[in-house]
Short mmCIF file of C-alpha atoms and ligand atoms in Angstrom, two decimals:
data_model
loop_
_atom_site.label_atom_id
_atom_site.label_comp_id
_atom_site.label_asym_id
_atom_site.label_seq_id
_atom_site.Cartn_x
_atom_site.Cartn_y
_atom_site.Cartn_z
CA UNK A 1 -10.53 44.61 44.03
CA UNK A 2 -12.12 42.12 41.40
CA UNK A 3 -9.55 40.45 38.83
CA UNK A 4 -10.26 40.10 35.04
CA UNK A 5 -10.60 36.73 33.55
CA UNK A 6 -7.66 34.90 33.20
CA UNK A 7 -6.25 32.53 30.49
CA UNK A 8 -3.43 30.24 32.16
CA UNK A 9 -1.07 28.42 30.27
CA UNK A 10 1.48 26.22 31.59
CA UNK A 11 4.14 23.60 30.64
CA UNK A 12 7.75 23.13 30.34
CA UNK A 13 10.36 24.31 28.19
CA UNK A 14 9.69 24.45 24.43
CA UNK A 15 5.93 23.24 24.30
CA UNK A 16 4.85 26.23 21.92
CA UNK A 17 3.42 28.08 24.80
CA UNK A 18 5.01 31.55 24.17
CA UNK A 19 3.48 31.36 20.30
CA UNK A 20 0.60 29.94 21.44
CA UNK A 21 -0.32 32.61 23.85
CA UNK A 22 0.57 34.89 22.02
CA UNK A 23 -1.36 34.34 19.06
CA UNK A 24 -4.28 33.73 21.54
CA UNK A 25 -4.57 36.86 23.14
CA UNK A 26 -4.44 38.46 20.09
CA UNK A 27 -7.16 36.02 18.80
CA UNK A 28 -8.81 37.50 21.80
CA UNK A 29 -7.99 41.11 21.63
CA UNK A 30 -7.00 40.52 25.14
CA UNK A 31 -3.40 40.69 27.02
CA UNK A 32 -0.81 38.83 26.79
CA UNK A 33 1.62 38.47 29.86
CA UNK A 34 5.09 35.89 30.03
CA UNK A 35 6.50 35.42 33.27
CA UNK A 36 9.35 33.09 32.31
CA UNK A 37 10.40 36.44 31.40
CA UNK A 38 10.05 37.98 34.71
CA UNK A 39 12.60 35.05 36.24
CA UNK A 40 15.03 35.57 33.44
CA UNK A 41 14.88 39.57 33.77
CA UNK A 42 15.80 38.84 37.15
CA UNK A 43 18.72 36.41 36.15
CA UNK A 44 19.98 39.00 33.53
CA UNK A 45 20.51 41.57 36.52
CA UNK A 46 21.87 39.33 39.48
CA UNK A 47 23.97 38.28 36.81
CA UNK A 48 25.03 41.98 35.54
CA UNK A 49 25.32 43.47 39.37
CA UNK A 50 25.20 40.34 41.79
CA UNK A 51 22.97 41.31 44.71
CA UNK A 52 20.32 40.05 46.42
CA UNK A 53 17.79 38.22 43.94
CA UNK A 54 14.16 38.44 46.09
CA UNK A 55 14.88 42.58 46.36
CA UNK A 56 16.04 42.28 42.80
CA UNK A 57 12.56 40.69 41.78
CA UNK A 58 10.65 43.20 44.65
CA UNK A 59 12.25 46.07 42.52
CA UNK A 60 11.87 44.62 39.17
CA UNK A 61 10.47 46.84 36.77
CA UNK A 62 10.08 45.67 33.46
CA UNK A 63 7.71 46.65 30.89
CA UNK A 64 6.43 44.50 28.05
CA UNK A 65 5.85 46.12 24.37
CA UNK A 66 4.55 43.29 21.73
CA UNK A 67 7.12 40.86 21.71
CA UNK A 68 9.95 42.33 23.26
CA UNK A 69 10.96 43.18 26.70
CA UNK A 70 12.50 46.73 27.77
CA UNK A 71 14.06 47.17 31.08
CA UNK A 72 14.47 51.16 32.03
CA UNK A 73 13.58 51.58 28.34
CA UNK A 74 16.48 49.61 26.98
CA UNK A 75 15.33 46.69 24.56
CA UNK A 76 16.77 43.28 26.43
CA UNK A 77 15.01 40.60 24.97
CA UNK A 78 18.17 39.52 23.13
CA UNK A 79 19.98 39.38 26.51
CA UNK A 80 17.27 37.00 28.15
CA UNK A 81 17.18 34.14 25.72
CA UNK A 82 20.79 32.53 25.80
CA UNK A 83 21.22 29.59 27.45
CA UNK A 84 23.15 31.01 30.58
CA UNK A 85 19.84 32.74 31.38
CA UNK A 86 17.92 29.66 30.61
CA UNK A 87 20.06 27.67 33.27
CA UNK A 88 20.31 30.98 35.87
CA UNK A 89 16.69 31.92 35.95
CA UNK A 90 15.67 27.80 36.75
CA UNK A 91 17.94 28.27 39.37
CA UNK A 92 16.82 31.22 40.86
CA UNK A 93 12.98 30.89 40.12
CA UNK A 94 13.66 27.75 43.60
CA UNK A 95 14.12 30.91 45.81
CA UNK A 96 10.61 31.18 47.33
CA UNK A 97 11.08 35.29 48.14
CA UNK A 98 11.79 35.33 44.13
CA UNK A 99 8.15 33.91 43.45
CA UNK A 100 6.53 35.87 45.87
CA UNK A 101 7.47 39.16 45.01
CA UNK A 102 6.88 38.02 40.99
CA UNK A 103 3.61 36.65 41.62
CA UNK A 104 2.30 39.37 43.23
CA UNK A 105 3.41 41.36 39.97
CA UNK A 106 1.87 38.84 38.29
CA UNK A 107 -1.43 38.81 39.90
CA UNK A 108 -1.85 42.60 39.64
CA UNK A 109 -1.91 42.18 36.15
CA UNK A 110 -5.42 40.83 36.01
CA UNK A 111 -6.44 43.93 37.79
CA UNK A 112 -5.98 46.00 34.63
CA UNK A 113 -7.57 43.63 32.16
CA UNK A 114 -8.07 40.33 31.02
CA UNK A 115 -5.64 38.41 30.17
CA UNK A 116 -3.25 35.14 28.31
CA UNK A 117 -0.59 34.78 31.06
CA UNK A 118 2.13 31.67 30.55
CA UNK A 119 4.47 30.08 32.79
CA UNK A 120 4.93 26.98 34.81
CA UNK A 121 2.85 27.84 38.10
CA UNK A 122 0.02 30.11 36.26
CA UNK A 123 -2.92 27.44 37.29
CA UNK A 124 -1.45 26.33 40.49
CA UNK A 125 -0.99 28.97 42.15
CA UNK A 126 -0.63 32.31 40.67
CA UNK A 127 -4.69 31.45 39.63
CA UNK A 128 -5.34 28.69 40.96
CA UNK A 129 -9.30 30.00 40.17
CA UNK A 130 -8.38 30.89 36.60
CA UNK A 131 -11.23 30.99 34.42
CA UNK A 132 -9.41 28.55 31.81
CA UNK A 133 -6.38 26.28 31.86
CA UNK A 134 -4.10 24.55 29.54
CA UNK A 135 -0.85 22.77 29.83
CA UNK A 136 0.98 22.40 26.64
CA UNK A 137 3.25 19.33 25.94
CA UNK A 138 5.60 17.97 23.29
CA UNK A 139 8.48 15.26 23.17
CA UNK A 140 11.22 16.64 24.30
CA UNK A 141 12.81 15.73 20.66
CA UNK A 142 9.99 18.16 19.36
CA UNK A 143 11.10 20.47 22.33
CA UNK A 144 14.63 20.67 21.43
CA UNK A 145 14.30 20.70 17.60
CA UNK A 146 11.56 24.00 18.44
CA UNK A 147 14.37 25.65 20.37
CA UNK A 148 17.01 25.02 18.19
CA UNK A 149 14.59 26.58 15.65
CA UNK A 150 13.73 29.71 17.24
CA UNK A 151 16.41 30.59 18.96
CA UNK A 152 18.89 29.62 15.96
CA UNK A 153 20.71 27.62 18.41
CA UNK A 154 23.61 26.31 16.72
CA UNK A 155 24.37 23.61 19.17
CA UNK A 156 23.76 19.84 18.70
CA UNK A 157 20.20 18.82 18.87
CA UNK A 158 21.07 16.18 21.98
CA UNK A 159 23.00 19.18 23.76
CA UNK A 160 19.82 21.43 23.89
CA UNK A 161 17.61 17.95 24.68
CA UNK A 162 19.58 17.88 27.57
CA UNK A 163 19.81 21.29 28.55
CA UNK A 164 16.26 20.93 28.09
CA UNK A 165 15.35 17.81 30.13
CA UNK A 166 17.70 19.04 33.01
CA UNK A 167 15.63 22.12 33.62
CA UNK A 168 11.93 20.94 33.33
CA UNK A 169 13.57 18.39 36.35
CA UNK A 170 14.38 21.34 37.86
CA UNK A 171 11.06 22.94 37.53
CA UNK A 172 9.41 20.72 38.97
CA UNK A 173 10.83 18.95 41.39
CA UNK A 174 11.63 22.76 42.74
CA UNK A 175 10.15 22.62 46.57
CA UNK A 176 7.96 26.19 45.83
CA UNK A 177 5.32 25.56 43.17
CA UNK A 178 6.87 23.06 40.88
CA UNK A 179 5.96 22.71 37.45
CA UNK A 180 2.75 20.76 37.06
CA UNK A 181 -0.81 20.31 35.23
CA UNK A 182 -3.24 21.60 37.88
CA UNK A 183 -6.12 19.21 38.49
CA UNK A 184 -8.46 21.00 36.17
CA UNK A 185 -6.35 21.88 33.75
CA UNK A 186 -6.95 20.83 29.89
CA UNK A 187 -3.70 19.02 29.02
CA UNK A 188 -2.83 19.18 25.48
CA UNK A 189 -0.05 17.32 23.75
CA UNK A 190 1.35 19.64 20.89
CA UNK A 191 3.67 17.02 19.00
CA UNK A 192 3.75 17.18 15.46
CA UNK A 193 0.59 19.21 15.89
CA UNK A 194 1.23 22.31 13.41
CA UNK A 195 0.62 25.98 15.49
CA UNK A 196 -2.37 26.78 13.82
CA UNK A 197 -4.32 23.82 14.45
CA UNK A 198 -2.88 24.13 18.40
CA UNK A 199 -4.49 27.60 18.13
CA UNK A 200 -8.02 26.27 17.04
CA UNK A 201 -7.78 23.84 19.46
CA UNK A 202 -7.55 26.49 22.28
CA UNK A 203 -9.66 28.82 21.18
CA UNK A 204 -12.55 25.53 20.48
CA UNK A 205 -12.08 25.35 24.69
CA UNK A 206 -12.17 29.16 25.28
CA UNK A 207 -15.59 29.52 23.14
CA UNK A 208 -16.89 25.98 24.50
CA UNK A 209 -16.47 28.06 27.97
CA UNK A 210 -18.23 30.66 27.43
CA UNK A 211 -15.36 32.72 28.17
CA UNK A 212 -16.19 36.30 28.00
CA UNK A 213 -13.76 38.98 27.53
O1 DC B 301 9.28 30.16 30.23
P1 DC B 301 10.77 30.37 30.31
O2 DC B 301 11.53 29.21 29.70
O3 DC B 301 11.19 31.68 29.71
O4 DC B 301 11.12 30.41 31.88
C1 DC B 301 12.44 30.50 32.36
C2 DC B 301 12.52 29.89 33.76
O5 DC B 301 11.76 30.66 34.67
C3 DC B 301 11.95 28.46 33.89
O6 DC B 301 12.93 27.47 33.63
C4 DC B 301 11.46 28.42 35.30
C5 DC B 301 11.11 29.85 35.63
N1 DC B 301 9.67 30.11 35.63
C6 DC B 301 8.97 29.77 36.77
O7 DC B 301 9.53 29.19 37.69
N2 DC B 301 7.65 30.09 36.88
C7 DC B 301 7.00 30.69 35.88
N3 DC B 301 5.70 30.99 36.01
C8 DC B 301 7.69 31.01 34.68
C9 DC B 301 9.03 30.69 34.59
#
């Protein structure tokens, strides 16, 4: 079956990617799929029941409305963004039956439509033939002070640096698809850029593509 186009965006923790993705799809009238909350859905359960994580990602069956993420129709977005899920879904996102059985979610998703999707393995290997790709970047003192923003952290700014810094290391030095810029991916660094002018950016490489929706 032929996919939709696909808009990958990668990069590690806190480089404005889950704005920025948003904002484009809707830019784009298009899709607009995170799977860092896929891997932290399946933290939040193995951490509720215990269990086997790869059949808890094989069974996972979340559904996304706008920003927030429902799980059996129960609104659990609030659950998935603490800093224990942060830590727990790195951890288990190194099991390689965990990727498989999320990427192959993932990857039916361009079956329905075109789409934004963000994570960390989006243009290495979940579409490694994606149609466009960026990888955001910041500091990771612009990283940090983002977090500590939108999450209304109220932690010390070098706890959540870190916190922060210990995870992307985690990402990608992870065995199964680490975190990385894929060859022919457009690498963009976001510090002290403001969101909107990140946005233009993008959207100056989706219409210099040609990219058609
Ligand atoms: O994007 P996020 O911070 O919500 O992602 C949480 C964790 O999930 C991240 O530290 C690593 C993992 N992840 C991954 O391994 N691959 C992805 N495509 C997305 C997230």
């Amino acid at each position: 079956m032929r996919r939709y186009p696909v808009i990958a965006i990668d990069g590690p923790a806190g480089a404005g990617k889950t704005t920025a993705a948003k904002l484009l799809a809707e830019r784009l009238n298009i899709t607009y799929v995170n799977t860092g909350a896929m891997y932290r859905a399946v933290a939040f359960l193995y951490s509720k029941h215990g269990g086997d994580p790869v059949k808890i990602a094989e069974n996972l069956q979340i559904e996304f409305r706008g920003d927030r993420v429902l799980l059996n129709g129960e609104d659990i977005t609030d659950k998935l963004y603490t800093p224990e899920m942060s830590k727990l879904s790195s951890d288990l996102s190194a099991i390689p039956g965990v990727r498989r059985a999320l990427v192959a979610k993932q990857r039916e998703q361009a079956l329905l439509g075109p789409i934004v999707m963000e994570g960390r393995d989006i243009g290495t290997v979940v579409f490694p033939d994606a149609e466009i790709k960026f990888f955001l970047t910041a500091s990771a003192e612009e990283r940090a002070r983002r977090r500590k923003e939108q999450f209304g952290d109220p932690r010390p700014l070098e706890v959540i640096k870190r916190e922060i810094e210990e995870r992307d290391l985690q990402d990608s030095t992870r065995e199964d698809s680490p975190l990385r810029p894929a060859e022919d991916a457009i690498l963009i660094d976001t510090t002290g850029v403001p969101l909107e002018q990140v946005i233009e950016m993008l959207m100056e490489h989706v219409r210099r593509r040609g990219f058609n929706v």
